[in-house]
Amino acid sequence: SQTIHQWPATLVQPVGSPLSLECTVEGTSNPNLYWYRQAAGRGLQLLFYSVGIGQISSEVPQNLSASRPQDRQFILSSKKLLLSDSGFYLCAWSVRGPEKLFFGSGTQLSVL
Amino acid sequence: AQSVTQLGSHVSVSEGALVLLRCNYSSSVPPYLFWYVQYPNQGLQLLLKYTTGATLVKGINGFEAEFKKSETSFHLTKPSAHMSDAAEYFCAVSGGVGGTSYGKLTFGQGTILTVHP
């Protein structure tokens, strides 16, 4: 069966520090991968998606970047965090075909 | 372009009462519609989805939703609320078939459901 791992579960970082959130998927090949963010009091916003290794598309301009160094690994990064980067970050994957999105357990990021 | 509006950021019901969470959407293409549930500090779990076919969709935990094209709605209902239903619920729409469309969901703002004993 397929599983998705996302870590860390919680993270507190000072403004201006770097960020690296990692997501890995097991049990499937060549998945579509996504990073979503849920800011406090707001809905989920798609940040990045990837259809393959090294292929990243950004949905909104921001202080963050994403990379996909391996087929089932998706990394969200920042060189210098802003207060506005605080939120709940969710990694997700889907396969080409079934209309279903699978979410990780999320990372609660607090930038202070 | 797509958008989703969930009417009511907070809904409170008594245990055993009807649950109704409202969702209206706009989409330039035939939509795929989803309801997700999020428990505290957890990821999202798919409750149910509409793609094509029968407009009344049944999901997990006794929830169902009806796609009404004329009203551009996809309201979520459950006949009898249980304490374990307390969570945040998100309605979402995607652009339908092909490529990354499935994952490029547009979510509503979410509705927090509270269930009172």
Short mmCIF file of C-alpha atoms in Angstrom, two decimals:
data_model
loop_
_atom_site.label_atom_id
_atom_site.label_comp_id
_atom_site.label_asym_id
_atom_site.label_seq_id
_atom_site.Cartn_x
_atom_site.Cartn_y
_atom_site.Cartn_z
CA SER A 1 0.00 0.00 0.00
CA GLN A 2 1.03 3.57 -0.52
CA THR A 3 2.12 5.81 2.31
CA ILE A 4 3.30 9.37 2.55
CA HIS A 5 5.73 10.61 5.17
CA GLN A 6 6.18 14.22 6.07
CA TRP A 7 8.49 15.68 8.69
CA PRO A 8 8.98 17.33 11.04
CA ALA A 9 5.51 17.50 12.55
CA THR A 10 6.18 20.84 14.21
CA LEU A 11 8.88 23.42 13.71
CA VAL A 12 9.65 26.75 15.34
CA GLN A 13 12.11 28.91 13.46
CA PRO A 14 13.34 32.50 13.85
CA VAL A 15 12.78 35.05 11.13
CA GLY A 16 15.61 34.96 8.62
CA SER A 17 16.55 31.35 9.23
CA PRO A 18 16.50 28.70 6.48
CA LEU A 19 13.84 26.04 6.07
CA SER A 20 13.76 22.51 4.75
CA LEU A 21 10.65 20.33 4.91
CA GLU A 22 10.78 16.88 3.46
CA CYS A 23 8.12 14.59 2.07
CA THR A 24 8.52 11.06 0.76
CA VAL A 25 6.04 8.69 -0.80
CA GLU A 26 6.25 4.91 -0.68
CA GLY A 27 4.49 2.23 -2.63
CA THR A 28 3.99 4.08 -5.90
CA SER A 29 6.05 5.24 -8.84
CA ASN A 30 6.08 8.52 -10.72
CA PRO A 31 3.47 10.24 -8.59
CA ASN A 32 2.41 13.85 -8.96
CA LEU A 33 3.57 15.68 -5.84
CA TYR A 34 2.17 18.82 -4.25
CA TRP A 35 2.88 21.28 -1.46
CA TYR A 36 -0.09 23.05 0.08
CA ARG A 37 -0.15 25.65 2.85
CA GLN A 38 -2.91 26.40 5.28
CA ALA A 39 -2.45 29.77 6.93
CA ALA A 40 -4.28 30.52 10.16
CA GLY A 41 -7.96 31.18 9.48
CA ARG A 42 -7.60 30.51 5.78
CA GLY A 43 -8.16 27.67 3.39
CA LEU A 44 -5.54 25.55 1.71
CA GLN A 45 -3.43 27.12 -0.98
CA LEU A 46 -1.45 25.17 -3.56
CA LEU A 47 2.17 26.31 -3.50
CA PHE A 48 4.04 23.93 -5.81
CA TYR A 49 3.43 20.82 -7.84
CA SER A 50 5.70 18.41 -9.64
CA VAL A 51 5.03 15.85 -12.38
CA GLY A 52 8.53 14.38 -12.36
CA ILE A 53 12.10 14.58 -11.10
CA GLY A 54 13.43 18.10 -11.39
CA GLN A 55 10.08 19.43 -12.69
CA ILE A 56 8.61 22.06 -10.40
CA SER A 57 5.77 24.45 -11.05
CA SER A 58 4.97 27.31 -8.74
CA GLU A 59 1.41 28.42 -8.29
CA VAL A 60 2.02 31.63 -6.36
CA PRO A 61 5.02 33.92 -6.01
CA GLN A 62 6.54 33.64 -2.57
CA ASN A 63 9.58 33.29 -0.40
CA LEU A 64 9.66 29.52 -0.80
CA SER A 65 11.06 27.06 -3.31
CA ALA A 66 10.58 23.35 -3.96
CA SER A 67 12.76 20.60 -5.34
CA ARG A 68 12.27 17.00 -6.38
CA PRO A 69 15.66 15.29 -6.33
CA GLN A 70 14.18 11.79 -6.50
CA ASP A 71 11.00 10.33 -7.90
CA ARG A 72 9.28 10.03 -4.54
CA GLN A 73 10.90 12.88 -2.64
CA PHE A 74 9.63 16.43 -2.50
CA ILE A 75 11.37 19.17 -0.52
CA LEU A 76 10.10 22.61 0.44
CA SER A 77 12.78 25.18 1.22
CA SER A 78 13.45 28.76 2.07
CA LYS A 79 16.72 30.66 2.41
CA LYS A 80 15.27 33.23 4.81
CA LEU A 81 11.96 32.73 6.54
CA LEU A 82 9.44 35.52 6.96
CA LEU A 83 6.76 35.86 9.61
CA SER A 84 4.18 35.36 6.88
CA ASP A 85 5.59 31.90 6.15
CA SER A 86 3.98 30.57 9.32
CA GLY A 87 1.29 28.00 8.69
CA PHE A 88 0.43 24.37 8.30
CA TYR A 89 2.22 22.78 5.35
CA LEU A 90 0.82 19.72 3.71
CA CYS A 91 2.49 17.46 1.20
CA ALA A 92 0.24 15.44 -1.09
CA TRP A 93 0.50 13.02 -3.95
CA SER A 94 -1.72 11.66 -6.68
CA VAL A 95 -1.36 9.26 -9.56
CA ARG A 96 -2.28 10.02 -13.14
CA GLY A 97 -5.68 8.50 -13.48
CA PRO A 98 -7.65 8.05 -10.29
CA GLU A 99 -9.08 11.32 -9.14
CA LYS A 100 -7.75 11.20 -5.65
CA LEU A 101 -5.28 13.23 -3.62
CA PHE A 102 -3.49 11.73 -0.62
CA PHE A 103 -2.20 14.05 2.06
CA GLY A 104 0.61 13.74 4.55
CA SER A 105 0.12 14.51 8.21
CA GLY A 106 1.44 18.05 7.86
CA THR A 107 4.07 20.30 9.41
CA GLN A 108 3.06 23.14 11.69
CA LEU A 109 5.59 25.90 11.07
CA SER A 110 5.82 28.86 13.43
CA VAL A 111 8.14 31.67 12.43
CA LEU A 112 8.93 33.97 15.35
CA ALA B 1 -10.56 29.56 -13.19
CA GLN B 2 -12.26 27.94 -10.23
CA SER B 3 -13.39 29.04 -6.82
CA VAL B 4 -15.12 27.53 -3.82
CA THR B 5 -17.23 29.23 -1.20
CA GLN B 6 -18.13 27.50 2.03
CA LEU B 7 -20.96 29.27 3.78
CA GLY B 8 -20.30 29.47 7.48
CA SER B 9 -16.86 29.16 8.98
CA HIS B 10 -18.34 27.55 12.10
CA VAL B 11 -21.31 25.20 12.40
CA SER B 12 -22.56 23.86 15.69
CA VAL B 13 -25.01 20.98 16.07
CA SER B 14 -26.24 18.71 18.82
CA GLU B 15 -25.35 15.04 18.84
CA GLY B 16 -27.94 13.18 16.79
CA ALA B 17 -28.95 16.25 14.79
CA LEU B 18 -28.64 16.75 11.06
CA VAL B 19 -25.32 18.04 9.78
CA LEU B 20 -25.42 20.38 6.76
CA LEU B 21 -22.24 22.02 5.50
CA ARG B 22 -22.70 24.25 2.49
CA CYS B 23 -20.41 24.52 -0.50
CA ASN B 24 -20.83 26.48 -3.71
CA TYR B 25 -18.35 26.44 -6.53
CA SER B 26 -17.57 28.09 -9.81
CA SER B 27 -15.73 26.37 -12.61
CA SER B 28 -15.22 27.00 -16.31
CA VAL B 29 -15.07 23.27 -16.99
CA PRO B 30 -17.12 20.35 -15.67
CA PRO B 31 -15.91 20.11 -12.10
CA TYR B 32 -14.66 17.32 -9.97
CA LEU B 33 -15.79 18.03 -6.42
CA PHE B 34 -14.42 16.81 -3.12
CA TRP B 35 -15.03 17.00 0.59
CA TYR B 36 -12.10 16.52 2.94
CA VAL B 37 -12.03 16.33 6.72
CA GLN B 38 -9.16 17.48 8.89
CA TYR B 39 -8.81 16.49 12.53
CA PRO B 40 -6.58 18.63 14.76
CA ASN B 41 -2.90 18.57 13.78
CA GLN B 42 -3.49 16.00 11.09
CA GLY B 43 -3.53 15.95 7.33
CA LEU B 44 -6.65 15.86 5.25
CA GLN B 45 -8.69 12.76 4.67
CA LEU B 46 -10.99 12.35 1.71
CA LEU B 47 -14.64 11.99 2.73
CA LEU B 48 -16.20 11.70 -0.70
CA LYS B 49 -15.89 12.88 -4.26
CA TYR B 50 -18.01 13.54 -7.31
CA THR B 51 -16.55 13.04 -10.76
CA THR B 52 -19.27 11.87 -13.12
CA GLY B 53 -22.44 9.82 -12.95
CA ALA B 54 -24.75 9.72 -9.99
CA THR B 55 -25.11 13.15 -8.44
CA LEU B 56 -25.71 11.85 -4.93
CA VAL B 57 -22.42 10.64 -3.58
CA LYS B 58 -21.96 8.60 -0.44
CA GLY B 59 -18.76 8.74 1.52
CA ILE B 60 -17.19 7.46 4.68
CA ASN B 61 -18.58 7.87 8.19
CA GLY B 62 -22.17 8.23 6.96
CA PHE B 63 -21.62 11.46 5.03
CA GLU B 64 -23.09 12.19 1.64
CA ALA B 65 -23.20 15.09 -0.78
CA GLU B 66 -25.30 15.98 -3.78
CA PHE B 67 -23.98 17.69 -6.88
CA LYS B 68 -26.50 20.23 -8.15
CA LYS B 69 -25.25 21.74 -11.35
CA SER B 70 -28.09 24.26 -11.62
CA GLU B 71 -27.26 25.59 -8.17
CA THR B 72 -23.47 25.11 -8.50
CA SER B 73 -23.59 23.47 -5.10
CA PHE B 74 -22.11 20.43 -3.42
CA HIS B 75 -23.47 20.49 0.13
CA LEU B 76 -22.33 17.88 2.65
CA THR B 77 -24.88 16.20 4.91
CA LYS B 78 -25.11 13.56 7.59
CA PRO B 79 -28.47 12.56 9.09
CA SER B 80 -27.23 12.17 12.66
CA ALA B 81 -24.15 13.88 14.07
CA HIS B 82 -21.73 12.03 16.29
CA MET B 83 -19.22 13.54 18.68
CA SER B 84 -16.41 12.07 16.57
CA ASP B 85 -17.56 14.19 13.60
CA ALA B 86 -16.14 17.32 15.22
CA ALA B 87 -13.43 18.51 12.84
CA GLU B 88 -12.77 21.00 10.07
CA TYR B 89 -14.28 20.24 6.69
CA PHE B 90 -13.03 21.48 3.35
CA CYS B 91 -14.83 21.53 0.04
CA ALA B 92 -12.62 21.50 -3.04
CA VAL B 93 -12.93 21.62 -6.81
CA SER B 94 -10.53 20.50 -9.48
CA GLY B 95 -10.43 21.07 -13.19
CA GLY B 96 -11.25 17.48 -14.07
CA VAL B 97 -9.28 15.08 -16.22
CA GLY B 98 -5.66 14.94 -17.14
CA GLY B 99 -2.18 15.53 -15.85
CA THR B 100 -1.87 17.37 -12.61
CA SER B 101 -5.46 18.59 -12.60
CA TYR B 102 -6.48 16.14 -9.93
CA GLY B 103 -4.05 17.53 -7.42
CA LYS B 104 -4.47 21.16 -8.30
CA LEU B 105 -7.45 21.54 -6.11
CA THR B 106 -8.99 24.83 -5.17
CA PHE B 107 -10.16 24.65 -1.59
CA GLY B 108 -12.80 26.54 0.29
CA GLN B 109 -11.97 28.34 3.50
CA GLY B 110 -13.11 25.45 5.63
CA THR B 111 -15.97 24.95 8.09
CA ILE B 112 -15.32 23.95 11.67
CA LEU B 113 -18.00 21.57 12.88
CA THR B 114 -18.68 21.44 16.61
CA VAL B 115 -20.91 18.71 18.04
CA HIS B 116 -22.52 19.26 21.43
CA PRO B 117 -23.64 16.40 23.67
#
